[in-house]
Structure formats: C-alpha cells, structure tokens
Amino acid sequence: MRGTPYLDIYTVPADGGAEKKLAGFFEAKELHLSPAGSKAAFVRGPGNWARRGYRGSSNDDLYLANADGTGTRRLTTFNGQDASPMWAPDGSKVYYVTEGGGAERCSNIAVQELTGLAAAGEPKMLTKQTDDLIRRARISRNG
C-alpha cells in the first residue's frame, strides 16, 4: 500500500439499515460524539506521541464539527501534541490531553469551555505534571 491510509467514518441506524458515509472528517481519529449526539470532537494530524517534545508541522490538534461532519472548526493551535478529546456530561466543554502549558516533554489535562463549535476563552490546565506524561485520559459520566 502506498501513501497514508485514512479511515472513513460511517453511521448506521441503531435499528438496522444502510450505512451512510460522513463527509468533513478528513484525517479524523479519536472521534467522540457529544452527550447529546449533535457534535463531534476529534483529533486531526500526523502526530506521534513517541516523539515527545517535538514541535512542528507534524503535530495533532483538536477539531469540533457537527455530528454529520459539517461546520468543522479547529479548537487547538498549540505547536505540539493535543489528543484524547472528552466531552463534559452537559456538552459545554471539552477536556483533552496536551503537551502545552506544562513542563517540557510532559503532558497534562486541559479543559476548554465552548460556545457552539468555538472556544470560549482560554483553555484551563487541570493537572501539573512535571516529570511524566498523560496519554489516554478519560472522564467519568458524571464529570
């Protein structure tokens, strides 16, 4: 196989039926639907966490879109790795793992308040790792 393989995203009705390919999720990975199912948070980029501390064009950023793939907007612009988007139970904010805002070569959990599909203010760092990294954090159903 030549080039980079990309995955497509499909929906299938819960009671059965034909699948439907969703547009607007080019290079999407780690896609998570909001609790109401109306929005999606996902990671886009060729980033690789094995390259701790790398800064450049091969980084991952977070994006938001409507669940059907329309209205895609970039949420993070940090020149490093951002990953593992997690919705707050009420869908008003997204938690995520970032290499930004902490000690060099470490990662932390940040939270970003939202207004629709856009950031509302600056992200807030929730953890302060100084000698290690967080990779795949998860949030509980009740926050």
PDB file of C-alpha atoms in Angstrom:
ATOM      1  CA  MET A   1       0.000   0.000   0.000  1.00  0.00           C
ATOM      2  CA  ARG A   2       1.364   3.411  -0.921  1.00  0.00           C
ATOM      3  CA  GLY A   3       0.727   6.651   0.902  1.00  0.00           C
ATOM      4  CA  THR A   4      -1.026   7.128   4.197  1.00  0.00           C
ATOM      5  CA  PRO A   5      -4.193   5.108   4.703  1.00  0.00           C
ATOM      6  CA  TYR A   6      -7.121   7.155   6.001  1.00  0.00           C
ATOM      7  CA  LEU A   7     -10.215   5.784   7.599  1.00  0.00           C
ATOM      8  CA  ASP A   8     -13.713   6.832   6.655  1.00  0.00           C
ATOM      9  CA  ILE A   9     -16.451   7.409   9.215  1.00  0.00           C
ATOM     10  CA  TYR A  10     -19.913   5.928   8.761  1.00  0.00           C
ATOM     11  CA  THR A  11     -23.181   5.949  10.681  1.00  0.00           C
ATOM     12  CA  VAL A  12     -25.574   3.015  10.845  1.00  0.00           C
ATOM     13  CA  PRO A  13     -29.129   3.270  12.225  1.00  0.00           C
ATOM     14  CA  ALA A  14     -29.433   1.505  15.597  1.00  0.00           C
ATOM     15  CA  ASP A  15     -32.460  -0.454  14.346  1.00  0.00           C
ATOM     16  CA  GLY A  16     -30.645  -1.538  11.174  1.00  0.00           C
ATOM     17  CA  GLY A  17     -30.369  -0.230   7.666  1.00  0.00           C
ATOM     18  CA  ALA A  18     -27.790   1.077   5.264  1.00  0.00           C
ATOM     19  CA  GLU A  19     -24.621   2.782   6.402  1.00  0.00           C
ATOM     20  CA  LYS A  20     -24.002   6.422   5.486  1.00  0.00           C
ATOM     21  CA  LYS A  21     -20.512   7.837   4.927  1.00  0.00           C
ATOM     22  CA  LEU A  22     -19.948  11.130   6.710  1.00  0.00           C
ATOM     23  CA  ALA A  23     -18.010  13.891   4.969  1.00  0.00           C
ATOM     24  CA  GLY A  24     -15.999  16.553   6.804  1.00  0.00           C
ATOM     25  CA  PHE A  25     -13.900  14.218   8.942  1.00  0.00           C
ATOM     26  CA  PHE A  26     -10.773  14.143   6.747  1.00  0.00           C
ATOM     27  CA  GLU A  27      -7.837  12.611   8.665  1.00  0.00           C
ATOM     28  CA  ALA A  28     -10.047  12.286  11.775  1.00  0.00           C
ATOM     29  CA  LYS A  29      -9.008   9.993  14.592  1.00  0.00           C
ATOM     30  CA  GLU A  30     -10.165   9.604  18.193  1.00  0.00           C
ATOM     31  CA  LEU A  31     -13.646  10.903  17.274  1.00  0.00           C
ATOM     32  CA  HIS A  32     -16.074  11.267  20.190  1.00  0.00           C
ATOM     33  CA  LEU A  33     -19.688  12.389  19.951  1.00  0.00           C
ATOM     34  CA  SER A  34     -21.082  14.876  22.453  1.00  0.00           C
ATOM     35  CA  PRO A  35     -23.524  13.519  25.075  1.00  0.00           C
ATOM     36  CA  ALA A  36     -26.482  14.814  23.035  1.00  0.00           C
ATOM     37  CA  GLY A  37     -25.004  13.299  19.865  1.00  0.00           C
ATOM     38  CA  SER A  38     -25.140  16.584  17.958  1.00  0.00           C
ATOM     39  CA  LYS A  39     -21.411  17.465  17.902  1.00  0.00           C
ATOM     40  CA  ALA A  40     -18.137  15.618  17.399  1.00  0.00           C
ATOM     41  CA  ALA A  41     -14.689  16.283  18.855  1.00  0.00           C
ATOM     42  CA  PHE A  42     -11.771  14.638  17.092  1.00  0.00           C
ATOM     43  CA  VAL A  43      -8.035  14.711  16.504  1.00  0.00           C
ATOM     44  CA  ARG A  44      -6.508  15.579  13.151  1.00  0.00           C
ATOM     45  CA  GLY A  45      -2.866  15.421  12.155  1.00  0.00           C
ATOM     46  CA  PRO A  46       0.019  13.021  11.589  1.00  0.00           C
ATOM     47  CA  GLY A  47       1.364  13.424  15.140  1.00  0.00           C
ATOM     48  CA  ASN A  48       3.092  10.670  17.017  1.00  0.00           C
ATOM     49  CA  TRP A  49       3.316  10.656  20.830  1.00  0.00           C
ATOM     50  CA  ALA A  50       6.571   8.703  20.597  1.00  0.00           C
ATOM     51  CA  ARG A  51       8.165  11.981  19.508  1.00  0.00           C
ATOM     52  CA  ARG A  52       7.795  13.624  22.922  1.00  0.00           C
ATOM     53  CA  GLY A  53       8.616  17.301  22.846  1.00  0.00           C
ATOM     54  CA  TYR A  54       8.536  17.579  19.045  1.00  0.00           C
ATOM     55  CA  ARG A  55       7.337  20.940  17.781  1.00  0.00           C
ATOM     56  CA  GLY A  56       6.489  21.437  14.145  1.00  0.00           C
ATOM     57  CA  SER A  57       4.071  20.703  11.343  1.00  0.00           C
ATOM     58  CA  SER A  58       3.585  17.017  12.255  1.00  0.00           C
ATOM     59  CA  ASN A  59       1.504  17.644  15.362  1.00  0.00           C
ATOM     60  CA  ASP A  60      -2.047  16.690  16.265  1.00  0.00           C
ATOM     61  CA  ASP A  61      -4.721  19.281  17.031  1.00  0.00           C
ATOM     62  CA  LEU A  62      -8.336  19.030  18.171  1.00  0.00           C
ATOM     63  CA  TYR A  63     -11.274  19.883  15.959  1.00  0.00           C
ATOM     64  CA  LEU A  64     -15.022  20.215  16.506  1.00  0.00           C
ATOM     65  CA  ALA A  65     -17.794  19.603  13.998  1.00  0.00           C
ATOM     66  CA  ASN A  66     -21.479  18.899  13.834  1.00  0.00           C
ATOM     67  CA  ALA A  67     -22.156  15.171  14.108  1.00  0.00           C
ATOM     68  CA  ASP A  68     -22.834  14.978  10.364  1.00  0.00           C
ATOM     69  CA  GLY A  69     -19.341  16.347   9.625  1.00  0.00           C
ATOM     70  CA  THR A  70     -20.380  19.879   8.697  1.00  0.00           C
ATOM     71  CA  GLY A  71     -19.092  23.073  10.289  1.00  0.00           C
ATOM     72  CA  THR A  72     -15.616  21.740  11.125  1.00  0.00           C
ATOM     73  CA  ARG A  73     -13.557  24.137  13.266  1.00  0.00           C
ATOM     74  CA  ARG A  74     -10.074  23.848  14.718  1.00  0.00           C
ATOM     75  CA  LEU A  75     -10.134  24.018  18.520  1.00  0.00           C
ATOM     76  CA  THR A  76      -6.434  23.897  19.440  1.00  0.00           C
ATOM     77  CA  THR A  77      -3.454  25.563  17.793  1.00  0.00           C
ATOM     78  CA  PHE A  78      -0.650  24.559  20.151  1.00  0.00           C
ATOM     79  CA  ASN A  79       2.557  23.730  18.272  1.00  0.00           C
ATOM     80  CA  GLY A  80       2.784  20.297  19.915  1.00  0.00           C
ATOM     81  CA  GLN A  81       0.548  17.321  20.608  1.00  0.00           C
ATOM     82  CA  ASP A  82      -3.125  17.646  21.618  1.00  0.00           C
ATOM     83  CA  ALA A  83      -5.211  14.456  21.850  1.00  0.00           C
ATOM     84  CA  SER A  84      -7.868  12.392  23.659  1.00  0.00           C
ATOM     85  CA  PRO A  85     -10.886  14.730  23.451  1.00  0.00           C
ATOM     86  CA  MET A  86     -13.526  14.065  26.135  1.00  0.00           C
ATOM     87  CA  TRP A  87     -16.896  15.801  26.443  1.00  0.00           C
ATOM     88  CA  ALA A  88     -18.222  17.178  29.717  1.00  0.00           C
ATOM     89  CA  PRO A  89     -21.500  15.414  30.629  1.00  0.00           C
ATOM     90  CA  ASP A  90     -23.506  18.505  29.636  1.00  0.00           C
ATOM     91  CA  GLY A  91     -21.550  19.067  26.385  1.00  0.00           C
ATOM     92  CA  SER A  92     -20.465  22.580  27.406  1.00  0.00           C
ATOM     93  CA  LYS A  93     -16.726  21.876  27.372  1.00  0.00           C
ATOM     94  CA  VAL A  94     -14.079  19.509  26.069  1.00  0.00           C
ATOM     95  CA  TYR A  95     -11.315  18.019  28.191  1.00  0.00           C
ATOM     96  CA  TYR A  96      -8.155  16.875  26.417  1.00  0.00           C
ATOM     97  CA  VAL A  97      -4.520  15.854  26.827  1.00  0.00           C
ATOM     98  CA  THR A  98      -1.906  18.386  25.754  1.00  0.00           C
ATOM     99  CA  GLU A  99       1.840  18.836  25.826  1.00  0.00           C
ATOM    100  CA  GLY A 100       1.209  22.577  26.195  1.00  0.00           C
ATOM    101  CA  GLY A 101       1.053  24.562  29.410  1.00  0.00           C
ATOM    102  CA  GLY A 102       3.388  22.402  31.458  1.00  0.00           C
ATOM    103  CA  ALA A 103       6.951  21.235  31.857  1.00  0.00           C
ATOM    104  CA  GLU A 104       8.856  20.397  28.693  1.00  0.00           C
ATOM    105  CA  ARG A 105       8.295  16.833  27.428  1.00  0.00           C
ATOM    106  CA  CYS A 106       5.340  16.334  29.799  1.00  0.00           C
ATOM    107  CA  SER A 107       1.622  16.295  29.086  1.00  0.00           C
ATOM    108  CA  ASN A 108      -1.352  17.411  31.116  1.00  0.00           C
ATOM    109  CA  ILE A 109      -5.133  17.557  31.031  1.00  0.00           C
ATOM    110  CA  ALA A 110      -6.756  20.810  29.928  1.00  0.00           C
ATOM    111  CA  VAL A 111     -10.389  21.866  29.643  1.00  0.00           C
ATOM    112  CA  GLN A 112     -11.841  24.250  27.068  1.00  0.00           C
ATOM    113  CA  GLU A 113     -15.227  25.933  27.555  1.00  0.00           C
ATOM    114  CA  LEU A 114     -17.291  26.057  24.356  1.00  0.00           C
ATOM    115  CA  THR A 115     -19.829  28.271  22.687  1.00  0.00           C
ATOM    116  CA  GLY A 116     -21.340  26.130  19.956  1.00  0.00           C
ATOM    117  CA  LEU A 117     -18.398  24.828  17.925  1.00  0.00           C
ATOM    118  CA  ALA A 118     -15.977  27.514  19.112  1.00  0.00           C
ATOM    119  CA  ALA A 119     -13.681  28.011  22.087  1.00  0.00           C
ATOM    120  CA  ALA A 120     -14.969  30.375  24.771  1.00  0.00           C
ATOM    121  CA  GLY A 121     -11.907  31.934  26.363  1.00  0.00           C
ATOM    122  CA  GLU A 122      -8.569  30.276  27.010  1.00  0.00           C
ATOM    123  CA  PRO A 123      -8.108  26.608  27.969  1.00  0.00           C
ATOM    124  CA  LYS A 124      -7.549  25.863  31.669  1.00  0.00           C
ATOM    125  CA  MET A 125      -4.861  23.401  32.761  1.00  0.00           C
ATOM    126  CA  LEU A 126      -6.245  20.876  35.264  1.00  0.00           C
ATOM    127  CA  THR A 127      -3.077  18.898  36.002  1.00  0.00           C
ATOM    128  CA  LYS A 128       0.535  19.957  36.510  1.00  0.00           C
ATOM    129  CA  GLN A 129       2.738  17.009  35.559  1.00  0.00           C
ATOM    130  CA  THR A 130       6.434  17.852  35.858  1.00  0.00           C
ATOM    131  CA  ASP A 131       8.147  14.540  35.132  1.00  0.00           C
ATOM    132  CA  ASP A 132       5.790  12.312  33.171  1.00  0.00           C
ATOM    133  CA  LEU A 133       3.067  12.342  30.576  1.00  0.00           C
ATOM    134  CA  ILE A 134      -0.620  11.540  30.377  1.00  0.00           C
ATOM    135  CA  ARG A 135      -1.675   9.772  27.210  1.00  0.00           C
ATOM    136  CA  ARG A 136      -5.235   8.478  27.203  1.00  0.00           C
ATOM    137  CA  ALA A 137      -7.244  10.177  29.902  1.00  0.00           C
ATOM    138  CA  ARG A 138     -10.989   9.600  30.266  1.00  0.00           C
ATOM    139  CA  ILE A 139     -13.718  11.481  32.108  1.00  0.00           C
ATOM    140  CA  SER A 140     -16.442   9.815  34.158  1.00  0.00           C
ATOM    141  CA  ARG A 141     -20.089  10.075  33.084  1.00  0.00           C
ATOM    142  CA  ASN A 142     -20.900  12.495  35.908  1.00  0.00           C
ATOM    143  CA  GLY A 143     -17.789  14.601  35.317  1.00  0.00           C
TER     144      GLY A 143
END
